[in-house]
Amino acid sequence: MTAPSTPKALRIRKAAVLGAGVMGAQIAAHLSNAGVETVLFDLPAKEGPKSGIALKAIANLQKLSPAPLADKNVAATIIPANYDEHLDHLKDVDLVIEAIAERMDWKLDLYKKIATHLSPTAVIASNTSGLSINQLAEALPEEMRHRFSGVHFFNPPRYMHLVELIPTKLTDKNVLEGLEAFLTTALGKGVVYAKDTPNFIGNRIGVFSMLATMHHTQQFGLGFDTVDALTGPAVGRPKSATYRTADVVGLDTMAHVIKTMADTLADDPWHDYFKAPVWLSALIEKGALGQKTGAGFYRKAGKDIVVLDVAKQDYRPSEQKASDEVAAILAIKDPAEKFGKLRASSDPQAQFLWATFRDLFHYSAYHLADIADTARDVDFAIRWGYGWKLGPFETWQAAGWQQVAGWIAEDIAAGKAMSKAPLPAWVTDGRNGVHGKDGSWSATEGKNKPRSQHPVYQRQLFPDPILGEKFDQGTTVWENDGVRLWTLGDDGVGIISFKTKMNTVNDHVLDGVQQAIDVAEQQLKAVVIWQTGEPFSAGADLKGALGLLQAGKFDDFEKMVANFQATSMRIKHSLVPVVSAVRGLALGGGCEFQMHSARTVAALESYIGLVEAGVGLLPAGGGLHELAIRAAKANPEDPFEALKKVFETVAMAKVSGSAMEAKQLGLLRDSDIVVFNAYELLYVAKKVALSLAESGWRPPMMARNIPVAGDVGTATFQASLANLAEGYFASPHDVAIATRIADTLCGGKIERGSQVDEEWLLQLERKHFVELAKTEKTQARIAHTMTTGKPLRN
C-alpha cells in the first residue's frame, strides 16, 4: 500500500494536545503563543464540569514560573476538552501531540480511541521521553503510520530550545520535513533527529552524565554542594549544576527515568550503574522530592539554603565552593592544559571532575552509532536540552582529541573507568576530533556529514555554531570604536552592530550610530540594528555618566543626554528605513533605539523595558517624548487615556516577560513583528527593512501639533502617587521621579489639550533627567546598581 505524500509546507492551523499534565498543558500554551488554535484534552472529571481537568490546567498556566504563556491573555484561546464529549474536535485538527503519562498500554489505548476521529492528513506525534516510537505506531491503523513520529519537547517547552524528532521505520520523509520546518520557525525550536532508542539522545546522555556524577560523588566523598560548585558555570553548565537540577526536576521523576534506563537497556555495558543511589531512594521514601515538596538535596531554612549531609543524616549550611587548587585549574583558558592538570592532580575534586568527564566521553563515543546520526546531534541535544555551553564531543575535541582518548584508554585498562567496554575503533584512527570543515562524524555511515540542507535553515544566517564552525562575517562598510556598519550579501541592507560589553551605549556608540546612518543614506537601501550576540543592549553606560556627575561636569553630562536624543531622532528620521532586530535584553537606551526605529522585529524571548526609574532617573533618549506622541496619535481628543498604561510601565521600571508582553506594555507597536526562532531574526529583519525601502520609505515628519494631557494629567498621576506614598509602597524619591515622568509624558505645566512640538517634549525630558541626576539620592542609586547589580530603594 503506497502512503499518500504530504506536502513539505505543513500548514498547521489547529492542533490538539492529549493530556493536560505539566508537559501537555505547557506544550498547548506554547502552540497558542505561536497563534495555533489548540484543544487541550484530558480524561472526563468525576465531579464538576466534565472538562474540569483541562480547565484547571489552563488556569494553572497563569500561575507557573517561568511563565509558559508569552502573554497571559493567550490562556483564553486554549479550548478545554475531554475524551467523552469532544472527540469530534479532532476532525479538523492538523497536528495531534500526545503527552499523557509514560505508560505504553495507556498510550496505545488512547491511539485506538482517537484514530477514527482524525482527518486523513492529520500529523500525529508522541511527546514520550523514552518509549519506543515504532511500538507506539503499531496501535495506529496502517494508513496513519506514515504520519506518526516522536516529537519530544524538553521542560519547560517555551524556553528549552531542543525538540527531538524521532521517525519510525514508516514515517513519511515529507511529514518529517514539514514538522521540522514548523517546529523550527513557528515554535522557535532547535530540532535534532534521534534514533528510536530508550531515552533518545538528550536524556540518554544527560541522565548518564548525572548518574556518573552521582557515582563519583560517592566515590570521592564529596558534598552535594561541592559537586554543584564544580559542575555548574565553572565547567560551562547552568547554575543549577547537578543536585539543584535534580531538585527542580523532582527526585521521583529522576528515579523514574533511571528505572526506565535499567528496564530498557539491559545490554548496556554501564547497566550496573542504572540505579538510584541509596541516598536518593532514602529522600524519596521520606517524601523529600525536591523543590515541589520544599526539600530534597537542598532546602530553605529561613533565608538560608541548607544542603543534605549524608554522613550526619541531616542538613547543614551550604558552602558551594571549589578548592583553591581546582578553582585555579578551572580558570585556565586552554582546555588541553586544563584537562591535563585535572587528570594529574591528586586533589579529590580534580580527580572527581576528570572521572565524570572521562566516563561521559567514553559513554557518548561508545553509543554514538546507536543513538544519533552524527556527533553534532549529540552535542546540540545536550547544549539545547541541558543548557551546556559545549556538548560532550565538543568538550573532548577542544581538550585535544587524541590526548584525551589515550587517557581514557589507559583508565579503561587500569580498571578506573565505570565500564571495561572498549572505545570504538574510529576514536583512535588518528583524527583530531568529530567536527571539521566537511561536517560532523557519523559513526553509522563512517564519514563526516554536513549540516542539513532543509530549506528552513536558509533563514538562519548565523545558526548556533558547533565547535570550529565559522560563518561569513560580512563586509565592513564603516566603523569606529563603538559600532560596525557591515553588509551580508548584496541586498543593499546595512547592519549596525555595537562593540561594547553587553552592547551598552556610550559616546562612541552614539556618534557611531549617527555616522553609520549618514553612510547608509549615501550607499545603502536600508539598515538593521542587530547584535552578533545577546543582549540587544543593556542601556546607557552608567559608569561614564556617573563619572561626569561626580566630577560636577553637568554641562558635559547634559551634552551627552542631548546626543542620546539626537541619536534616537537620527534613527527615526533617517532617509533609509532603520529596523531594530531585538533578542534578549533591550533596556533603557536600547529600548529607546528600537522605539524610534521604523519597525522592530523582536525574538519572542525579548525582555524590553525603560528601567531608568530603578536607578533614580527617567528615560531621556527620547523614550518619554515618543510615548507622548504615540498617546496623542492613539487618542487626539484625550491623550491621557493612552498614557495611563505607559506611565505605570515607566514609573515602575517594568520589563516585559516576552516580546508579546512588550506590546501589552506599550513598548512595542502592534505593527512590530515577533519572531519565535532567534536564529531567524536577522533574516526576517533584513526582509522587513528591504520591503520598507522597496515600498518607497519616507521618514515621519517632525510633529508640530502634538496634543498633550497637560497639568491636569500630571495632577491626576500625582494623586495616585500620593496613595502609594501613604501606604509606604513608594519612597519620597520614588514619588519625585514618577512625578517628573508624569510631567514629561503630559507635556509640562500647560493647559490640558495644548499642542506642543517634538523639541518641547525633548527639552522637558532633558531638563527633568539632568535635575534628577544632580540629586544625591539618584547618584547613590546609580553607584549602588553599578557595584551590586541590584536597585537601591532610598
mmCIF file with all atom_site columns, N, CA, C and O in Angstrom, residues 522-552:
data_model
loop_
_atom_site.group_PDB
_atom_site.id
_atom_site.type_symbol
_atom_site.label_atom_id
_atom_site.label_alt_id
_atom_site.label_comp_id
_atom_site.label_asym_id
_atom_site.label_entity_id
_atom_site.label_seq_id
_atom_site.pdbx_PDB_ins_code
_atom_site.Cartn_x
_atom_site.Cartn_y
_atom_site.Cartn_z
_atom_site.occupancy
_atom_site.B_iso_or_equiv
_atom_site.pdbx_formal_charge
_atom_site.auth_seq_id
_atom_site.auth_comp_id
_atom_site.auth_asym_id
_atom_site.auth_atom_id
_atom_site.pdbx_PDB_model_num
ATOM 1   N N  . GLN A 1 522 ? 23.905 57.335 1.987  1.00 0.00 ? 522 GLN A N  1
ATOM 2   C CA . GLN A 1 522 ? 24.646 57.549 0.733  1.00 0.00 ? 522 GLN A CA 1
ATOM 3   C C  . GLN A 1 522 ? 24.803 56.256 -0.069 1.00 0.00 ? 522 GLN A C  1
ATOM 4   O O  . GLN A 1 522 ? 24.796 56.273 -1.295 1.00 0.00 ? 522 GLN A O  1
ATOM 5   N N  . GLN A 1 523 ? 24.932 55.107 0.636  1.00 0.00 ? 523 GLN A N  1
ATOM 6   C CA . GLN A 1 523 ? 25.374 53.891 -0.057 1.00 0.00 ? 523 GLN A CA 1
ATOM 7   C C  . GLN A 1 523 ? 24.411 52.710 -0.021 1.00 0.00 ? 523 GLN A C  1
ATOM 8   O O  . GLN A 1 523 ? 24.573 51.757 -0.771 1.00 0.00 ? 523 GLN A O  1
ATOM 9   N N  . LEU A 1 524 ? 23.404 52.739 0.876  1.00 0.00 ? 524 LEU A N  1
ATOM 10  C CA . LEU A 1 524 ? 22.594 51.537 1.099  1.00 0.00 ? 524 LEU A CA 1
ATOM 11  C C  . LEU A 1 524 ? 21.100 51.815 0.956  1.00 0.00 ? 524 LEU A C  1
ATOM 12  O O  . LEU A 1 524 ? 20.670 52.968 0.922  1.00 0.00 ? 524 LEU A O  1
ATOM 13  N N  . LYS A 1 525 ? 20.319 50.734 0.929  1.00 0.00 ? 525 LYS A N  1
ATOM 14  C CA . LYS A 1 525 ? 18.857 50.871 0.818  1.00 0.00 ? 525 LYS A CA 1
ATOM 15  C C  . LYS A 1 525 ? 18.177 50.937 2.175  1.00 0.00 ? 525 LYS A C  1
ATOM 16  O O  . LYS A 1 525 ? 17.114 51.552 2.314  1.00 0.00 ? 525 LYS A O  1
ATOM 17  N N  . ALA A 1 526 ? 18.751 50.251 3.158  1.00 0.00 ? 526 ALA A N  1
ATOM 18  C CA . ALA A 1 526 ? 18.111 50.142 4.473  1.00 0.00 ? 526 ALA A CA 1
ATOM 19  C C  . ALA A 1 526 ? 19.147 49.705 5.498  1.00 0.00 ? 526 ALA A C  1
ATOM 20  O O  . ALA A 1 526 ? 20.255 49.289 5.139  1.00 0.00 ? 526 ALA A O  1
ATOM 21  N N  . VAL A 1 527 ? 18.768 49.791 6.784  1.00 0.00 ? 527 VAL A N  1
ATOM 22  C CA . VAL A 1 527 ? 19.693 49.428 7.865  1.00 0.00 ? 527 VAL A CA 1
ATOM 23  C C  . VAL A 1 527 ? 18.959 48.582 8.907  1.00 0.00 ? 527 VAL A C  1
ATOM 24  O O  . VAL A 1 527 ? 17.791 48.834 9.202  1.00 0.00 ? 527 VAL A O  1
ATOM 25  N N  . VAL A 1 528 ? 19.673 47.584 9.437  1.00 0.00 ? 528 VAL A N  1
ATOM 26  C CA . VAL A 1 528 ? 19.159 46.795 10.567 1.00 0.00 ? 528 VAL A CA 1
ATOM 27  C C  . VAL A 1 528 ? 20.134 46.960 11.727 1.00 0.00 ? 528 VAL A C  1
ATOM 28  O O  . VAL A 1 528 ? 21.354 46.829 11.539 1.00 0.00 ? 528 VAL A O  1
ATOM 29  N N  . ILE A 1 529 ? 19.614 47.285 12.925 1.00 0.00 ? 529 ILE A N  1
ATOM 30  C CA . ILE A 1 529 ? 20.470 47.275 14.126 1.00 0.00 ? 529 ILE A CA 1
ATOM 31  C C  . ILE A 1 529 ? 20.340 45.879 14.721 1.00 0.00 ? 529 ILE A C  1
ATOM 32  O O  . ILE A 1 529 ? 19.249 45.472 15.141 1.00 0.00 ? 529 ILE A O  1
ATOM 33  N N  . TRP A 1 530 ? 21.426 45.143 14.711 1.00 0.00 ? 530 TRP A N  1
ATOM 34  C CA . TRP A 1 530 ? 21.423 43.737 15.153 1.00 0.00 ? 530 TRP A CA 1
ATOM 35  C C  . TRP A 1 530 ? 22.752 43.429 15.831 1.00 0.00 ? 530 TRP A C  1
ATOM 36  O O  . TRP A 1 530 ? 23.808 43.811 15.341 1.00 0.00 ? 530 TRP A O  1
ATOM 37  N N  . GLN A 1 531 ? 22.681 42.765 16.974 1.00 0.00 ? 531 GLN A N  1
ATOM 38  C CA . GLN A 1 531 ? 23.914 42.413 17.686 1.00 0.00 ? 531 GLN A CA 1
ATOM 39  C C  . GLN A 1 531 ? 24.279 40.959 17.399 1.00 0.00 ? 531 GLN A C  1
ATOM 40  O O  . GLN A 1 531 ? 23.400 40.104 17.296 1.00 0.00 ? 531 GLN A O  1
ATOM 41  N N  . THR A 1 532 ? 25.582 40.699 17.297 1.00 0.00 ? 532 THR A N  1
ATOM 42  C CA . THR A 1 532 ? 26.040 39.342 16.961 1.00 0.00 ? 532 THR A CA 1
ATOM 43  C C  . THR A 1 532 ? 25.786 38.357 18.104 1.00 0.00 ? 532 THR A C  1
ATOM 44  O O  . THR A 1 532 ? 25.864 37.155 17.917 1.00 0.00 ? 532 THR A O  1
ATOM 45  N N  . GLY A 1 533 ? 25.493 38.873 19.285 1.00 0.00 ? 533 GLY A N  1
ATOM 46  C CA . GLY A 1 533 ? 25.119 38.016 20.418 1.00 0.00 ? 533 GLY A CA 1
ATOM 47  C C  . GLY A 1 533 ? 24.208 38.794 21.347 1.00 0.00 ? 533 GLY A C  1
ATOM 48  O O  . GLY A 1 533 ? 24.141 40.019 21.279 1.00 0.00 ? 533 GLY A O  1
ATOM 49  N N  . GLU A 1 534 ? 23.483 38.076 22.201 1.00 0.00 ? 534 GLU A N  1
ATOM 50  C CA . GLU A 1 534 ? 22.624 38.774 23.168 1.00 0.00 ? 534 GLU A CA 1
ATOM 51  C C  . GLU A 1 534 ? 23.493 39.523 24.176 1.00 0.00 ? 534 GLU A C  1
ATOM 52  O O  . GLU A 1 534 ? 24.625 39.134 24.409 1.00 0.00 ? 534 GLU A O  1
ATOM 53  N N  . PRO A 1 535 ? 22.953 40.617 24.780 1.00 0.00 ? 535 PRO A N  1
ATOM 54  C CA . PRO A 1 535 ? 21.629 41.194 24.615 1.00 0.00 ? 535 PRO A CA 1
ATOM 55  C C  . PRO A 1 535 ? 21.603 42.183 23.452 1.00 0.00 ? 535 PRO A C  1
ATOM 56  O O  . PRO A 1 535 ? 22.652 42.496 22.880 1.00 0.00 ? 535 PRO A O  1
ATOM 57  N N  . PHE A 1 536 ? 20.397 42.711 23.152 1.00 0.00 ? 536 PHE A N  1
ATOM 58  C CA . PHE A 1 536 ? 20.309 43.777 22.158 1.00 0.00 ? 536 PHE A CA 1
ATOM 59  C C  . PHE A 1 536 ? 21.058 44.992 22.686 1.00 0.00 ? 536 PHE A C  1
ATOM 60  O O  . PHE A 1 536 ? 21.923 45.542 22.031 1.00 0.00 ? 536 PHE A O  1
ATOM 61  N N  . SER A 1 537 ? 20.730 45.404 23.917 1.00 0.00 ? 537 SER A N  1
ATOM 62  C CA . SER A 1 537 ? 21.501 46.450 24.602 1.00 0.00 ? 537 SER A CA 1
ATOM 63  C C  . SER A 1 537 ? 21.034 46.550 26.042 1.00 0.00 ? 537 SER A C  1
ATOM 64  O O  . SER A 1 537 ? 19.836 46.583 26.319 1.00 0.00 ? 537 SER A O  1
ATOM 65  N N  . ALA A 1 538 ? 22.015 46.595 26.954 1.00 0.00 ? 538 ALA A N  1
ATOM 66  C CA . ALA A 1 538 ? 21.688 46.756 28.377 1.00 0.00 ? 538 ALA A CA 1
ATOM 67  C C  . ALA A 1 538 ? 21.506 48.224 28.750 1.00 0.00 ? 538 ALA A C  1
ATOM 68  O O  . ALA A 1 538 ? 21.381 48.562 29.921 1.00 0.00 ? 538 ALA A O  1
ATOM 69  N N  . GLY A 1 539 ? 21.495 49.124 27.736 1.00 0.00 ? 539 GLY A N  1
ATOM 70  C CA . GLY A 1 539 ? 21.216 50.537 28.010 1.00 0.00 ? 539 GLY A CA 1
ATOM 71  C C  . GLY A 1 539 ? 22.470 51.376 28.099 1.00 0.00 ? 539 GLY A C  1
ATOM 72  O O  . GLY A 1 539 ? 23.546 50.986 27.653 1.00 0.00 ? 539 GLY A O  1
ATOM 73  N N  . ALA A 1 540 ? 22.313 52.554 28.713 1.00 0.00 ? 540 ALA A N  1
ATOM 74  C CA . ALA A 1 540 ? 23.409 53.522 28.777 1.00 0.00 ? 540 ALA A CA 1
ATOM 75  C C  . ALA A 1 540 ? 24.555 53.006 29.638 1.00 0.00 ? 540 ALA A C  1
ATOM 76  O O  . ALA A 1 540 ? 24.349 52.246 30.582 1.00 0.00 ? 540 ALA A O  1
ATOM 77  N N  . ASP A 1 541 ? 25.762 53.434 29.296 1.00 0.00 ? 541 ASP A N  1
ATOM 78  C CA . ASP A 1 541 ? 26.961 53.118 30.090 1.00 0.00 ? 541 ASP A CA 1
ATOM 79  C C  . ASP A 1 541 ? 26.936 54.002 31.340 1.00 0.00 ? 541 ASP A C  1
ATOM 80  O O  . ASP A 1 541 ? 27.290 55.178 31.298 1.00 0.00 ? 541 ASP A O  1
ATOM 81  N N  . LEU A 1 542 ? 26.466 53.427 32.456 1.00 0.00 ? 542 LEU A N  1
ATOM 82  C CA . LEU A 1 542 ? 26.286 54.211 33.691 1.00 0.00 ? 542 LEU A CA 1
ATOM 83  C C  . LEU A 1 542 ? 27.608 54.709 34.264 1.00 0.00 ? 542 LEU A C  1
ATOM 84  O O  . LEU A 1 542 ? 27.664 55.755 34.890 1.00 0.00 ? 542 LEU A O  1
ATOM 85  N N  . LYS A 1 543 ? 28.663 53.936 34.025 1.00 0.00 ? 543 LYS A N  1
ATOM 86  C CA . LYS A 1 543 ? 29.969 54.304 34.596 1.00 0.00 ? 543 LYS A CA 1
ATOM 87  C C  . LYS A 1 543 ? 30.405 55.687 34.102 1.00 0.00 ? 543 LYS A C  1
ATOM 88  O O  . LYS A 1 543 ? 30.804 56.555 34.878 1.00 0.00 ? 543 LYS A O  1
ATOM 89  N N  . GLY A 1 544 ? 30.305 55.881 32.777 1.00 0.00 ? 544 GLY A N  1
ATOM 90  C CA . GLY A 1 544 ? 30.698 57.170 32.199 1.00 0.00 ? 544 GLY A CA 1
ATOM 91  C C  . GLY A 1 544 ? 29.817 58.291 32.705 1.00 0.00 ? 544 GLY A C  1
ATOM 92  O O  . GLY A 1 544 ? 30.291 59.392 33.036 1.00 0.00 ? 544 GLY A O  1
ATOM 93  N N  . ALA A 1 545 ? 28.507 58.028 32.799 1.00 0.00 ? 545 ALA A N  1
ATOM 94  C CA . ALA A 1 545 ? 27.561 59.054 33.255 1.00 0.00 ? 545 ALA A CA 1
ATOM 95  C C  . ALA A 1 545 ? 27.842 59.448 34.695 1.00 0.00 ? 545 ALA A C  1
ATOM 96  O O  . ALA A 1 545 ? 27.883 60.648 35.037 1.00 0.00 ? 545 ALA A O  1
ATOM 97  N N  . LEU A 1 546 ? 28.074 58.455 35.554 1.00 0.00 ? 546 LEU A N  1
ATOM 98  C CA . LEU A 1 546 ? 28.326 58.746 36.969 1.00 0.00 ? 546 LEU A CA 1
ATOM 99  C C  . LEU A 1 546 ? 29.627 59.527 37.144 1.00 0.00 ? 546 LEU A C  1
ATOM 100 O O  . LEU A 1 546 ? 29.720 60.441 37.989 1.00 0.00 ? 546 LEU A O  1
ATOM 101 N N  . GLY A 1 547 ? 30.632 59.192 36.322 1.00 0.00 ? 547 GLY A N  1
ATOM 102 C CA . GLY A 1 547 ? 31.911 59.905 36.383 1.00 0.00 ? 547 GLY A CA 1
ATOM 103 C C  . GLY A 1 547 ? 31.729 61.401 36.139 1.00 0.00 ? 547 GLY A C  1
ATOM 104 O O  . GLY A 1 547 ? 32.281 62.236 36.869 1.00 0.00 ? 547 GLY A O  1
ATOM 105 N N  . LEU A 1 548 ? 30.932 61.750 35.138 1.00 0.00 ? 548 LEU A N  1
ATOM 106 C CA . LEU A 1 548 ? 30.674 63.164 34.825 1.00 0.00 ? 548 LEU A CA 1
ATOM 107 C C  . LEU A 1 548 ? 29.939 63.847 35.975 1.00 0.00 ? 548 LEU A C  1
ATOM 108 O O  . LEU A 1 548 ? 30.257 64.984 36.361 1.00 0.00 ? 548 LEU A O  1
ATOM 109 N N  . LEU A 1 549 ? 28.968 63.144 36.538 1.00 0.00 ? 549 LEU A N  1
ATOM 110 C CA . LEU A 1 549 ? 28.180 63.735 37.631 1.00 0.00 ? 549 LEU A CA 1
ATOM 111 C C  . LEU A 1 549 ? 29.045 63.972 38.860 1.00 0.00 ? 549 LEU A C  1
ATOM 112 O O  . LEU A 1 549 ? 29.000 65.043 39.486 1.00 0.00 ? 549 LEU A O  1
ATOM 113 N N  . GLN A 1 550 ? 29.842 62.960 39.226 1.00 0.00 ? 550 GLN A N  1
ATOM 114 C CA . GLN A 1 550 ? 30.669 63.087 40.439 1.00 0.00 ? 550 GLN A CA 1
ATOM 115 C C  . GLN A 1 550 ? 31.748 64.151 40.277 1.00 0.00 ? 550 GLN A C  1
ATOM 116 O O  . GLN A 1 550 ? 32.166 64.763 41.261 1.00 0.00 ? 550 GLN A O  1
ATOM 117 N N  . ALA A 1 551 ? 32.155 64.370 39.028 1.00 0.00 ? 551 ALA A N  1
ATOM 118 C CA . ALA A 1 551 ? 33.162 65.415 38.778 1.00 0.00 ? 551 ALA A CA 1
ATOM 119 C C  . ALA A 1 551 ? 32.502 66.801 38.642 1.00 0.00 ? 551 ALA A C  1
ATOM 120 O O  . ALA A 1 551 ? 33.190 67.800 38.431 1.00 0.00 ? 551 ALA A O  1
ATOM 121 N N  . GLY A 1 552 ? 31.174 66.818 38.734 1.00 0.00 ? 552 GLY A N  1
ATOM 122 C CA . GLY A 1 552 ? 30.452 68.092 38.637 1.00 0.00 ? 552 GLY A CA 1
ATOM 123 C C  . GLY A 1 552 ? 30.414 68.647 37.216 1.00 0.00 ? 552 GLY A C  1
ATOM 124 O O  . GLY A 1 552 ? 30.138 69.839 37.009 1.00 0.00 ? 552 GLY A O  1
#
